[in-house]
XYZ file of C-alpha atoms in Angstrom:
772
model
C 85.979 -5.465 -86.828
C 88.671 -6.313 -84.340
C 91.208 -3.980 -82.965
C 94.518 -4.208 -83.757
C 96.442 -6.134 -81.028
C 98.546 -3.564 -78.697
C 101.531 -3.990 -76.362
C 100.762 -2.399 -73.347
C 102.755 -1.768 -70.138
C 101.806 -0.726 -66.586
C 102.442 3.027 -65.630
C 105.383 3.335 -63.603
C 105.055 4.388 -59.931
C 106.428 7.130 -58.219
C 110.404 7.166 -58.674
C 110.080 4.474 -61.315
C 112.980 5.823 -63.331
C 114.314 2.223 -63.960
C 111.278 0.630 -65.011
C 110.701 3.850 -67.510
C 114.041 3.351 -68.877
C 113.434 -0.342 -69.465
C 110.433 0.076 -71.372
C 111.609 2.855 -73.397
C 115.147 0.934 -74.048
C 113.175 -2.266 -74.929
C 110.825 -0.563 -77.402
C 113.798 1.682 -78.920
C 115.465 -1.842 -79.629
C 112.544 -3.267 -81.109
C 112.025 -0.542 -83.840
C 116.123 -0.303 -84.087
C 116.130 -3.796 -85.184
C 112.834 -3.127 -87.625
C 114.758 -0.093 -88.937
C 117.525 -2.633 -89.716
C 115.011 -4.946 -91.157
C 113.906 -2.247 -93.359
C 117.371 -1.301 -94.603
C 117.988 -5.192 -95.812
C 115.042 -4.917 -97.832
C 115.587 -1.539 -99.256
C 119.297 -2.828 -99.860
C 117.515 -5.868 -102.116
C 114.674 -3.876 -103.558
C 117.543 -1.297 -104.660
C 119.587 -4.102 -105.979
C 116.760 -6.150 -107.730
C 115.876 -2.783 -109.640
C 119.004 -2.173 -111.229
C 120.709 0.349 -108.367
C 119.172 3.449 -110.262
C 120.753 6.814 -108.977
C 119.369 7.919 -105.597
C 118.228 11.331 -106.739
C 115.210 12.949 -105.232
C 114.874 14.476 -108.896
C 112.715 12.854 -111.632
C 115.149 12.248 -114.195
C 115.433 11.311 -118.132
C 118.416 9.705 -119.869
C 119.277 11.351 -123.125
C 122.423 9.773 -123.794
C 123.541 5.927 -123.035
C 127.320 5.655 -122.969
C 126.649 2.059 -123.644
C 125.586 2.650 -127.206
C 128.870 4.302 -128.309
C 131.598 3.480 -130.345
C 133.931 2.688 -127.261
C 130.949 2.051 -124.789
C 131.281 2.884 -121.124
C 128.274 2.374 -118.541
C 127.749 5.901 -118.371
C 124.667 7.826 -119.202
C 123.582 11.670 -119.187
C 120.459 12.415 -117.549
C 118.243 15.587 -117.548
C 116.862 16.776 -114.597
C 113.272 17.288 -114.491
C 112.421 20.338 -112.303
C 110.129 19.414 -109.468
C 106.864 20.976 -108.734
C 107.051 24.387 -107.217
C 110.467 24.963 -108.842
C 110.701 27.652 -111.937
C 110.853 26.380 -115.516
C 114.099 25.833 -117.120
C 115.258 28.659 -118.827
C 117.504 27.291 -121.627
C 119.123 30.810 -121.975
C 120.832 30.014 -118.771
C 124.364 28.391 -118.439
C 123.699 24.693 -118.035
C 124.599 22.536 -114.981
C 126.303 19.336 -115.135
C 126.967 17.167 -111.986
C 129.689 14.518 -112.095
C 129.383 12.331 -109.098
C 132.171 9.749 -107.736
C 132.588 6.183 -108.601
C 134.552 4.884 -106.058
C 132.592 1.895 -104.828
C 128.914 3.677 -104.421
C 126.258 4.393 -107.055
C 125.675 7.747 -108.128
C 123.097 10.475 -106.811
C 124.965 11.946 -103.977
C 125.076 15.305 -105.378
C 121.101 15.346 -105.603
C 120.499 13.492 -102.410
C 118.409 16.008 -101.085
C 116.122 18.893 -102.645
C 119.013 21.418 -100.843
C 121.932 20.220 -102.623
C 124.097 21.236 -106.018
C 121.487 20.238 -108.209
C 118.570 21.902 -106.189
C 120.533 24.913 -105.923
C 121.126 25.030 -110.024
C 117.383 24.319 -110.371
C 115.969 26.826 -108.011
C 117.954 29.277 -110.061
C 116.125 28.236 -113.436
C 119.618 26.701 -114.865
C 119.331 23.447 -117.156
C 120.726 20.820 -114.951
C 122.225 17.354 -116.169
C 123.544 14.468 -114.427
C 126.178 12.189 -115.200
C 125.145 8.630 -113.937
C 126.833 5.305 -114.287
C 125.162 1.849 -114.085
C 126.216 -1.120 -111.750
C 128.199 -3.581 -114.061
C 130.835 -2.125 -116.386
C 130.740 -2.701 -119.805
C 133.416 -5.823 -120.764
C 136.481 -4.154 -121.953
C 135.811 -0.658 -120.464
C 138.757 1.517 -119.491
C 139.070 5.048 -117.992
C 139.865 6.164 -121.534
C 136.461 4.726 -122.281
C 134.739 6.596 -119.178
C 136.624 9.619 -120.668
C 135.789 9.590 -124.092
C 131.811 9.165 -123.160
C 131.842 12.079 -120.563
C 133.329 14.298 -123.540
C 130.732 13.011 -125.450
C 127.885 13.911 -122.888
C 129.552 17.343 -122.998
C 129.126 17.959 -126.233
C 125.439 16.904 -126.253
C 125.073 19.712 -123.602
C 126.333 22.106 -125.711
C 124.325 21.169 -128.886
C 121.057 21.296 -126.795
C 121.740 24.934 -125.294
C 123.602 26.830 -128.268
C 122.352 30.094 -126.999
C 123.368 29.711 -123.244
C 124.900 32.457 -121.634
C 128.193 30.526 -120.975
C 129.454 26.948 -121.357
C 128.429 24.255 -118.891
C 129.315 24.736 -115.644
C 130.921 21.232 -114.574
C 130.727 19.989 -110.748
C 132.925 17.201 -110.112
C 132.361 15.267 -106.631
C 135.099 13.515 -104.699
C 136.564 11.218 -107.015
C 134.605 12.792 -109.802
C 136.563 15.530 -109.797
C 139.753 14.058 -111.186
C 138.044 12.464 -113.903
C 136.705 16.346 -114.727
C 140.149 17.470 -114.592
C 140.764 14.810 -117.341
C 137.717 16.039 -119.346
C 138.595 19.510 -119.177
C 142.291 19.171 -120.026
C 141.712 16.722 -123.146
C 138.713 18.802 -124.447
C 138.759 22.455 -122.745
C 136.511 24.001 -125.201
C 133.538 22.092 -123.993
C 133.489 23.120 -120.510
C 132.856 26.499 -118.971
C 134.254 26.991 -114.991
C 134.581 23.560 -113.219
C 134.036 22.977 -109.669
C 136.078 20.293 -107.670
C 134.276 19.419 -104.606
C 136.102 17.380 -102.149
C 138.369 16.346 -104.914
C 141.631 14.754 -104.458
C 144.277 15.561 -107.185
C 147.642 15.594 -105.095
C 147.264 12.025 -103.715
C 150.385 12.149 -101.646
C 149.791 15.158 -99.735
C 148.558 15.366 -96.205
C 149.898 16.912 -92.882
C 151.971 14.442 -90.351
C 149.545 13.336 -87.726
C 146.705 13.118 -89.829
C 145.474 12.169 -93.225
C 146.255 8.373 -92.444
C 144.495 6.952 -95.672
C 147.818 8.192 -97.870
C 149.741 5.708 -96.140
C 147.735 2.826 -97.290
C 149.349 2.454 -100.598
C 152.918 1.734 -99.229
C 151.661 -0.319 -96.280
C 149.854 -2.595 -98.334
C 152.399 -2.972 -101.196
C 151.287 -0.730 -103.535
C 148.621 -1.708 -106.448
C 149.302 -5.442 -106.657
C 146.358 -5.851 -103.951
C 143.902 -4.111 -106.306
C 144.779 -6.916 -109.157
C 144.235 -9.400 -106.772
C 140.764 -8.069 -105.994
C 140.173 -7.779 -109.686
C 141.369 -11.196 -110.402
C 139.560 -13.020 -107.587
C 136.120 -10.830 -109.024
C 136.679 -12.726 -112.254
C 138.059 -9.164 -113.970
C 135.882 -6.758 -111.854
C 136.653 -4.937 -108.814
C 134.357 -5.017 -105.984
C 133.427 -1.389 -104.849
C 132.460 -2.528 -101.356
C 136.051 -2.824 -100.736
C 136.526 0.770 -101.046
C 133.895 1.584 -98.876
C 135.286 -0.823 -95.978
C 138.408 1.537 -96.345
C 136.679 4.290 -95.970
C 135.013 2.924 -92.891
C 138.091 2.182 -91.087
C 138.892 5.651 -91.082
C 136.534 6.342 -88.126
C 135.831 3.055 -86.392
C 134.027 4.946 -83.611
C 131.311 5.919 -86.088
C 131.474 2.636 -87.693
C 131.316 0.354 -85.147
C 128.947 2.299 -82.580
C 128.134 5.994 -83.099
C 126.217 5.479 -86.397
C 124.261 2.780 -84.757
C 124.144 4.201 -81.440
C 122.534 7.274 -83.021
C 119.999 5.553 -84.742
C 118.947 3.410 -81.145
C 119.087 6.441 -79.426
C 116.650 8.639 -81.626
C 114.864 5.794 -83.355
C 111.792 8.239 -83.158
C 112.770 10.718 -85.432
C 115.846 9.160 -87.309
C 114.642 6.454 -89.106
C 113.691 8.155 -92.310
C 117.078 9.934 -92.645
C 118.830 6.863 -91.822
C 117.118 4.588 -94.479
C 117.458 7.460 -97.247
C 121.317 7.462 -96.404
C 121.945 3.831 -96.129
C 120.084 3.163 -99.732
C 123.014 5.229 -101.016
C 125.408 4.211 -98.754
C 125.056 0.208 -99.306
C 124.352 0.269 -103.252
C 128.095 -1.255 -104.098
C 128.896 -0.821 -107.679
C 131.816 -2.467 -109.769
C 134.709 -1.505 -111.614
C 136.964 -3.061 -114.484
C 140.067 -4.612 -113.257
C 141.737 -2.502 -115.936
C 139.877 0.604 -114.337
C 140.671 0.111 -110.988
C 144.510 -0.619 -112.128
C 144.381 2.624 -113.743
C 143.448 4.585 -110.532
C 145.786 2.914 -108.320
C 148.949 3.197 -110.368
C 148.231 6.502 -111.704
C 146.611 8.308 -109.089
C 146.184 6.702 -105.420
C 149.942 5.498 -105.560
C 151.731 6.928 -108.647
C 150.351 10.384 -108.290
C 150.824 11.110 -111.955
C 147.961 13.664 -113.046
C 149.501 16.715 -111.657
C 153.150 15.866 -112.745
C 151.837 15.660 -116.091
C 152.710 12.070 -116.723
C 149.669 10.472 -117.743
C 149.366 9.580 -121.151
C 146.383 8.335 -123.560
C 146.338 4.362 -124.071
C 148.355 4.515 -127.177
C 150.986 6.853 -125.670
C 150.512 9.648 -128.513
C 148.726 12.289 -125.916
C 149.700 13.566 -122.923
C 147.397 15.331 -120.283
C 148.365 18.588 -118.835
C 146.510 20.292 -116.678
C 147.877 23.573 -117.424
C 145.629 22.983 -120.542
C 142.642 23.848 -119.199
C 141.177 26.620 -120.380
C 138.160 27.426 -117.805
C 138.435 28.943 -114.251
C 138.969 26.205 -111.664
C 137.188 26.396 -108.454
C 138.272 24.185 -105.577
C 136.124 23.485 -102.550
C 137.795 21.468 -99.465
C 137.112 21.539 -96.011
C 139.186 21.342 -93.006
C 136.864 18.906 -91.434
C 137.293 16.430 -94.370
C 139.796 13.606 -93.448
C 139.328 11.818 -96.633
C 140.275 14.720 -98.907
C 142.077 17.378 -96.759
C 143.153 21.012 -98.098
C 146.696 19.701 -99.075
C 145.409 16.815 -101.248
C 142.421 19.323 -102.983
C 145.399 22.123 -103.754
C 148.694 21.043 -103.942
C 148.514 20.524 -107.647
C 148.501 24.213 -107.846
C 152.286 24.089 -106.812
C 153.006 20.844 -108.652
C 151.935 23.091 -112.072
C 153.432 26.253 -111.213
C 156.576 28.108 -109.478
C 154.720 31.469 -109.338
C 151.186 33.166 -109.657
C 152.838 34.678 -112.313
C 153.223 31.498 -114.277
C 149.229 30.880 -113.742
C 148.644 34.396 -115.073
C 150.922 33.892 -117.889
C 149.301 30.635 -119.008
C 145.756 32.469 -118.534
C 144.624 30.395 -116.131
C 142.269 31.430 -112.994
C 141.969 29.220 -110.221
C 139.817 29.892 -106.939
C 139.395 27.977 -103.755
C 136.974 28.041 -100.925
C 137.889 26.242 -97.416
C 135.071 25.101 -95.136
C 136.133 25.399 -91.465
C 134.735 21.822 -90.512
C 132.420 20.398 -92.409
C 133.000 16.446 -92.715
C 133.748 14.560 -96.256
C 129.986 13.606 -96.989
C 128.791 17.075 -95.727
C 130.393 18.799 -98.717
C 127.726 16.936 -100.816
C 124.651 16.171 -98.671
C 124.791 19.026 -96.030
C 122.125 21.750 -96.460
C 123.832 24.627 -95.073
C 126.692 23.927 -97.435
C 124.338 24.012 -100.547
C 122.618 26.959 -99.382
C 125.894 28.726 -98.528
C 128.977 27.957 -100.070
C 127.468 25.939 -103.243
C 124.586 28.715 -103.927
C 127.048 31.775 -103.495
C 129.703 29.840 -105.905
C 127.249 29.363 -108.489
C 125.708 32.646 -108.069
C 128.827 34.387 -108.951
C 129.870 32.055 -112.322
C 129.714 34.913 -114.396
C 132.156 36.482 -112.219
C 134.361 33.774 -111.860
C 134.405 33.344 -115.634
C 136.026 36.975 -116.039
C 138.249 36.984 -113.369
C 141.729 37.982 -114.449
C 144.138 34.907 -114.553
C 145.500 34.334 -111.088
C 145.003 32.512 -107.976
C 142.158 33.745 -105.589
C 140.568 32.682 -102.438
C 136.838 32.618 -102.342
C 135.320 34.652 -99.094
C 131.827 34.661 -98.161
C 130.176 37.085 -95.555
C 127.277 37.733 -94.344
C 125.574 41.115 -95.512
C 124.529 43.992 -92.807
C 123.087 47.406 -93.467
C 126.311 49.475 -93.448
C 127.875 47.346 -95.653
C 129.367 49.437 -99.174
C 127.053 48.696 -102.248
C 124.763 46.404 -100.098
C 121.507 47.291 -102.701
C 123.978 45.330 -105.341
C 124.022 42.035 -103.123
C 121.432 39.343 -104.202
C 120.416 37.138 -100.969
C 122.087 37.197 -97.463
C 125.949 36.563 -98.205
C 128.000 38.400 -100.442
C 131.263 36.877 -102.436
C 134.725 37.998 -103.411
C 137.691 36.821 -104.637
C 140.783 37.901 -102.540
C 144.058 37.464 -104.568
C 146.511 34.930 -103.341
C 150.224 33.849 -103.789
C 151.856 30.127 -103.820
C 152.938 31.099 -100.187
C 149.115 31.122 -99.218
C 148.659 27.224 -100.516
C 152.103 26.182 -99.241
C 150.986 27.541 -95.608
C 148.197 25.503 -95.714
C 150.554 22.300 -95.316
C 153.239 21.617 -92.887
C 155.932 21.288 -95.499
C 156.300 18.856 -98.551
C 159.554 16.743 -97.811
C 156.992 14.184 -96.395
C 155.567 13.479 -99.297
C 159.256 11.978 -100.949
C 158.779 8.775 -99.156
C 155.715 7.976 -101.769
C 158.717 7.951 -104.425
C 159.849 5.105 -102.670
C 156.357 3.574 -102.497
C 155.806 3.815 -106.344
C 158.825 2.633 -107.226
C 158.428 -0.528 -105.061
C 154.818 -1.113 -105.972
C 155.647 -1.141 -109.745
C 158.287 -3.942 -108.764
C 155.482 -5.632 -106.822
C 153.058 -5.174 -109.721
C 155.384 -6.537 -112.397
C 156.012 -9.817 -110.165
C 152.422 -10.125 -109.921
C 151.025 -9.817 -113.421
C 154.077 -12.380 -114.358
C 153.946 -15.129 -111.679
C 150.578 -14.932 -110.044
C 147.976 -13.222 -112.228
C 147.754 -15.717 -114.994
C 147.274 -18.598 -112.829
C 144.270 -16.799 -110.839
C 142.863 -16.242 -114.046
C 142.783 -20.023 -115.093
C 140.978 -20.837 -111.413
C 138.300 -18.160 -111.112
C 135.268 -18.315 -112.784
C 131.951 -16.200 -112.610
C 130.203 -17.965 -109.850
C 133.254 -18.101 -107.765
C 133.503 -14.465 -108.005
C 129.753 -13.884 -107.051
C 129.874 -15.843 -104.589
C 132.667 -14.052 -102.852
C 130.782 -10.563 -103.815
C 127.631 -11.625 -101.735
C 129.954 -12.779 -99.086
C 131.274 -9.429 -98.602
C 130.725 -8.209 -95.163
C 128.518 -4.938 -96.540
C 126.056 -6.848 -98.624
C 126.049 -10.331 -96.192
C 124.834 -7.841 -93.406
C 122.164 -6.288 -95.138
C 121.218 -9.799 -96.569
C 120.687 -11.058 -93.190
C 119.015 -8.438 -91.502
C 116.224 -8.709 -94.032
C 112.706 -10.521 -94.563
C 114.973 -13.338 -96.106
C 115.563 -14.068 -92.867
C 112.567 -15.854 -91.294
C 113.997 -15.278 -87.785
C 113.035 -11.347 -88.540
C 109.544 -12.066 -89.537
C 107.711 -11.274 -86.079
C 109.124 -7.775 -86.443
C 106.935 -7.194 -89.011
C 103.774 -7.213 -86.394
C 105.963 -6.222 -83.028
C 107.340 -3.176 -84.522
C 103.685 -1.268 -85.240
C 102.523 -2.546 -82.045
C 105.371 -1.199 -80.176
C 104.910 2.215 -82.053
C 101.262 2.243 -80.938
C 102.152 2.131 -77.253
C 105.503 4.330 -77.540
C 106.575 5.685 -74.210
C 109.395 7.640 -74.550
C 111.502 8.543 -71.554
C 112.927 11.804 -70.056
C 115.831 13.132 -71.244
C 116.988 13.879 -67.583
C 116.521 10.072 -66.570
C 119.369 9.237 -64.465
C 119.588 6.200 -66.375
C 119.446 7.826 -69.837
C 122.079 9.832 -68.537
C 124.144 7.341 -67.311
C 123.944 5.488 -70.888
C 124.959 8.605 -72.951
C 127.958 8.876 -70.811
C 128.876 5.130 -71.201
C 128.452 5.766 -74.998
C 130.897 8.614 -75.128
C 133.514 6.477 -73.362
C 133.232 3.771 -75.609
C 133.664 6.705 -78.683
C 136.583 7.597 -76.611
C 138.198 4.435 -76.494
C 137.535 3.638 -80.275
C 139.352 6.967 -80.879
C 141.833 6.477 -78.708
C 142.690 2.888 -80.268
C 142.375 4.877 -84.036
C 145.180 7.492 -82.975
C 147.369 4.659 -81.439
C 146.821 2.744 -84.868
C 147.371 5.501 -86.779
C 150.673 6.952 -85.354
C 152.153 3.475 -85.347
C 150.907 3.264 -89.113
C 152.900 7.022 -89.570
C 155.817 5.996 -87.651
C 156.111 2.175 -89.466
C 155.712 4.234 -93.131
C 158.521 6.700 -92.524
C 160.843 4.187 -90.906
C 160.873 1.896 -93.768
C 160.331 4.245 -96.980
C 161.968 7.308 -95.610
C 165.318 5.304 -94.826
C 168.135 6.515 -97.186
C 168.964 2.725 -97.620
C 165.768 2.081 -98.971
C 166.503 4.673 -101.882
C 169.568 3.481 -102.198
C 168.547 -0.225 -102.649
C 166.175 1.027 -105.527
C 169.009 2.815 -107.411
C 167.033 6.384 -106.542
C 168.857 9.555 -105.953
C 168.813 10.943 -102.619
C 165.876 12.871 -101.130
C 165.776 16.221 -102.208
C 164.522 19.045 -99.666
C 161.448 20.685 -101.471
C 159.592 17.909 -102.021
C 158.361 18.866 -105.142
C 158.464 16.598 -108.405
C 159.903 17.650 -111.764
C 157.368 18.635 -114.311
C 157.457 17.421 -117.788
C 157.924 20.588 -120.300
C 157.562 19.856 -124.114
C 159.450 21.955 -126.745
C 156.163 22.680 -128.260
C 154.715 24.419 -124.994
C 157.613 26.515 -124.918
C 156.939 27.656 -128.453
C 153.905 28.374 -128.030
C 154.616 30.424 -124.916
C 157.201 32.522 -127.324
C 154.820 33.094 -130.131
C 151.819 34.106 -127.662
C 154.465 36.712 -126.425
C 155.480 37.813 -129.976
C 151.500 38.288 -130.665
C 150.814 40.333 -127.608
C 153.470 42.767 -129.218
C 150.795 44.268 -131.227
C 148.147 44.458 -128.604
C 149.851 47.157 -126.476
C 148.699 49.883 -129.092
C 145.804 48.311 -130.733
C 142.422 47.348 -129.295
C 138.476 48.475 -129.291
C 137.296 51.011 -126.490
C 136.269 48.064 -124.358
C 140.059 47.241 -124.192
C 141.310 50.452 -122.884
C 138.488 50.218 -120.427
C 139.834 46.921 -118.936
C 143.210 48.234 -119.080
C 142.238 50.948 -117.145
C 140.321 48.982 -114.484
C 142.747 46.376 -114.208
C 145.727 48.948 -113.665
C 143.960 51.279 -111.357
C 142.224 48.582 -109.118
C 145.528 46.488 -108.867
C 145.445 45.371 -105.210
C 141.783 46.306 -104.370
C 138.876 44.256 -104.207
C 138.044 44.055 -108.182
C 136.728 40.516 -107.970
C 133.309 41.235 -105.836
C 129.857 40.275 -106.284
C 128.664 43.547 -106.159
C 131.026 45.265 -108.745
C 129.900 42.369 -111.216
C 126.074 43.133 -110.474
C 126.642 46.872 -111.009
C 128.680 46.366 -114.260
C 125.848 43.730 -115.461
C 123.273 46.751 -114.850
C 125.559 49.339 -116.817
C 125.316 46.583 -119.644
C 121.530 46.137 -119.415
C 121.165 50.228 -119.145
C 123.049 50.432 -122.291
C 121.267 48.014 -124.571
C 123.824 45.841 -124.974
C 123.779 41.995 -125.818
C 124.474 40.496 -122.609
C 126.493 37.570 -123.887
C 128.053 39.347 -126.759
C 129.289 41.809 -123.804
C 130.517 38.831 -121.443
C 132.164 37.254 -124.293
C 134.303 40.495 -125.244
C 134.642 41.117 -121.536
C 136.208 37.470 -120.995
C 138.344 37.921 -123.727
C 139.739 41.415 -123.142
C 140.236 40.544 -119.387
C 142.832 37.828 -120.073
C 144.246 40.155 -122.912
C 145.056 43.104 -120.837
C 145.957 40.801 -117.772
C 148.635 39.101 -119.944
C 150.132 42.768 -121.449
C 150.067 44.474 -117.794
C 152.056 41.459 -116.589
C 154.273 41.381 -119.552
C 155.033 45.091 -119.256
C 152.833 47.283 -116.805
C 155.073 50.534 -118.020
C 154.455 50.066 -121.784
C 150.972 49.006 -121.283
C 150.261 52.179 -119.232
C 152.036 54.582 -121.564
C 149.884 52.911 -124.685
C 146.437 54.211 -123.050
C 146.360 57.475 -124.647
C 146.663 56.098 -128.288
C 144.050 53.457 -127.444
C 141.707 56.606 -126.419
C 142.534 59.384 -128.503
C 139.158 61.304 -128.216
C 139.125 63.222 -124.863
C 135.234 62.415 -124.463
C 136.180 58.937 -124.524
C 138.997 59.394 -121.794
C 136.472 61.104 -119.882
C 133.778 58.177 -119.975
C 136.496 55.524 -119.366
C 137.617 57.203 -116.190
C 133.967 57.314 -114.953
C 133.393 54.005 -115.823
C 136.138 53.040 -113.513
C 135.505 55.274 -111.034
C 131.578 53.911 -110.306
C 132.768 50.636 -110.642
C 135.722 50.832 -108.317
C 133.507 52.842 -105.525
C 130.463 50.051 -105.383
C 132.756 48.126 -103.031
C 134.078 51.001 -100.955
C 137.442 49.341 -100.551
C 139.627 51.726 -102.875
C 143.008 52.572 -101.271
C 145.461 55.397 -101.396
C 147.465 53.612 -103.965
C 144.659 53.294 -106.408
C 143.562 56.938 -105.915
C 147.321 57.671 -106.777
C 147.387 55.785 -109.954
C 143.673 57.294 -110.961
C 145.388 60.934 -110.728
C 148.290 59.873 -112.778
C 146.410 58.457 -115.658
C 143.931 61.723 -115.431
C 147.279 63.699 -115.879
C 148.662 61.688 -118.747
C 145.534 62.125 -120.458
C 145.914 65.516 -120.039
C 142.576 66.129 -118.467
C 141.638 68.473 -115.949
C 140.416 67.896 -112.260
C 136.885 69.523 -112.597
C 136.361 66.942 -116.036
C 137.226 63.797 -113.951
C 136.251 63.895 -110.260
C 138.518 61.968 -107.928
C 138.392 58.483 -107.144
C 136.958 57.926 -103.744
C 134.887 55.480 -101.691
C 131.445 57.027 -102.203
C 128.897 54.217 -102.934
C 126.457 55.265 -105.814
C 123.042 55.200 -104.566
C 120.993 52.079 -105.600
C 117.079 51.408 -105.013
C 115.913 52.202 -101.433
C 113.414 49.189 -101.591
C 116.473 46.987 -102.577
C 118.571 48.590 -99.494
C 115.920 48.102 -97.134
C 115.350 44.665 -97.866
C 118.851 43.610 -97.542
C 119.536 45.700 -94.267
C 116.258 43.327 -92.969
C 117.521 40.378 -94.089
C 121.099 41.261 -92.682
C 119.355 42.193 -89.111
C 117.111 38.757 -88.935
C 120.304 36.690 -89.320
C 123.280 36.151 -87.025
C 126.880 37.215 -87.976
C 129.199 34.781 -89.204
C 131.453 33.377 -86.856
C 135.245 34.935 -87.081
C 137.818 33.008 -89.337
C 140.062 30.747 -87.717
C 143.591 31.956 -88.574
C 145.428 29.700 -91.097
C 147.953 28.435 -88.348
C 145.559 27.156 -86.561
C 143.538 25.716 -89.060
C 146.294 23.191 -89.398
C 146.030 21.733 -86.343
C 142.272 20.909 -86.684
C 141.189 17.447 -86.086
C 137.708 16.251 -87.292
C 135.724 13.082 -87.643
C 134.594 11.418 -90.608
C 130.774 11.380 -90.286
C 130.668 14.908 -89.512
C 127.931 16.394 -92.058
């Protein structure tokens, strides 16, 4: 049998650095071009197969939204645990992941084994995935999508009636605002929700950064989205959104991504092709869907202001209606959804943390120091730390007293108090925060006022376009024309040209294997390689300088036009205010419900079961200390298990009482504390309740002088002697020695976390889109 042909090269002579470099780079060029050919083939195969989700997990569709009464191109899939993973435990809280429909297809939430879905499956949770198909159903609207997702959540609840809690729902990127709409419209169907890299306040940002927020004004508002929809014969091409994202970082788009493949083609091929399978899978939206998104979110920014209504105008979405804890995960390295866009909606909804508490809403945020936008979903490090810790702390998050918190994740160490109550490498706690902490993440909100002008102008342009342009385009454009324009879109065309459909690339099919067989890599210290890398760095710097000049010019133009007083006068708008905060829509019914709630609470001060007294004691004495700590939650769970109490019933009762007692302490702390002896008339019950509080607070070793003073005051009010109730201290109860040793060993084996960056310096950070 004849041997395979090879391409051989003579060995270089002494000092032949140039020859080694030329041979290596010629081989890399062939292999890189072959990877691009494979990318084109993958793109075509993915399209011909219907563009299924790029999940690495097997899945089965259990509900198809196209069969609903109001159909949508969405479906609910159950994730099948792969080999080596534990079997699904139906008693555990189910996880539901909603991926973004922002140009790409679904699957980024389960793109890797170490991902949001992988974390859930490793812990034995049932896991579901909300996917969507490439083409929207005719007549489909955002309302259709929302109703489909509500039906999916109802189906998940029906499949797990005995689960320990309602589904934990994750909304990635644009899936976050969809999740907020879902949670506000159907608050009884969801448990804790996680918004991962999700923009909710679209006008927010920092001057000198976040240039994407200016696009709506500089492009004339929302009419361009309508134009694109009409040119697409009623469909909006998602590749346009992908192109917009790519323009944020031209150095990465036009050089770094391709050069990284070229420079590391021997090891980068699989990762590159896996990512491009998702990045090149462009999906469509109905024109009406994209118009709703641009008019209500991108330009209108109406969601957090309470201005989004149902299609018939009978229902108004109010994010304060969400009853489940809201967890926000954002990053300082994310220039698509910066922390301000992820969090400023809290400032739009509330004037103080007391208002959050009075509304019985729990909001938690976690800020990563540097990860890029895509890294939030695909980074294994983020999955194994932030996502894993937030997921493991769900039961604690579910019973947090209403308020605003920041999640702090730290490495464990042998000297850490209560380390025996930590499961894994990290410990998570939730630090109480004020609205001023969120305000400090921004450089002021006065720069949001010009966007009000943009919204007003956009409405005028949209009205003129709908009246004078759109009807004529609908008469001219047909489906074959729309399909031809989509096929000629650059992201599609470049992949189709660099594939086996191009006969000029056919020689690569036999040339690339021969090059791999005779592969000769060059040393990294080769002077020509060093010069090449230096040239590459210079090209990146040049692109970055051009990007910075472009962004600075766009920002100056934006504020020169839309922040001008004459522009507001021309449009008949009031002069700009000083706070930059939009007026909220408050209805009479909401105020009346708040009044009735206060009246109902009046009898709760002196009435309640023993668990009410214990929770009130804990919240009162532990005020200002770290009650929201993973160690404390695990200790509490251990106490419940030892008493033989049903865990689900105990968690439900605890959740209800924490919200109720926190509300009473907020209304009138003195009255609530004074009523404690009436809630616990029995002397032994008082001793047991104080012992319970003392043991829990000692777990974290963080009690302070004020907490001890409150503890001693309650002891006196209960009429107890000091020898009956030992004083509150920071002594940590002894745990299982083996568990303590294992935790200490794990802590010694890992590097300690870098110091946290001060908040003032965080705002000054710059980042790159491609960092993941």
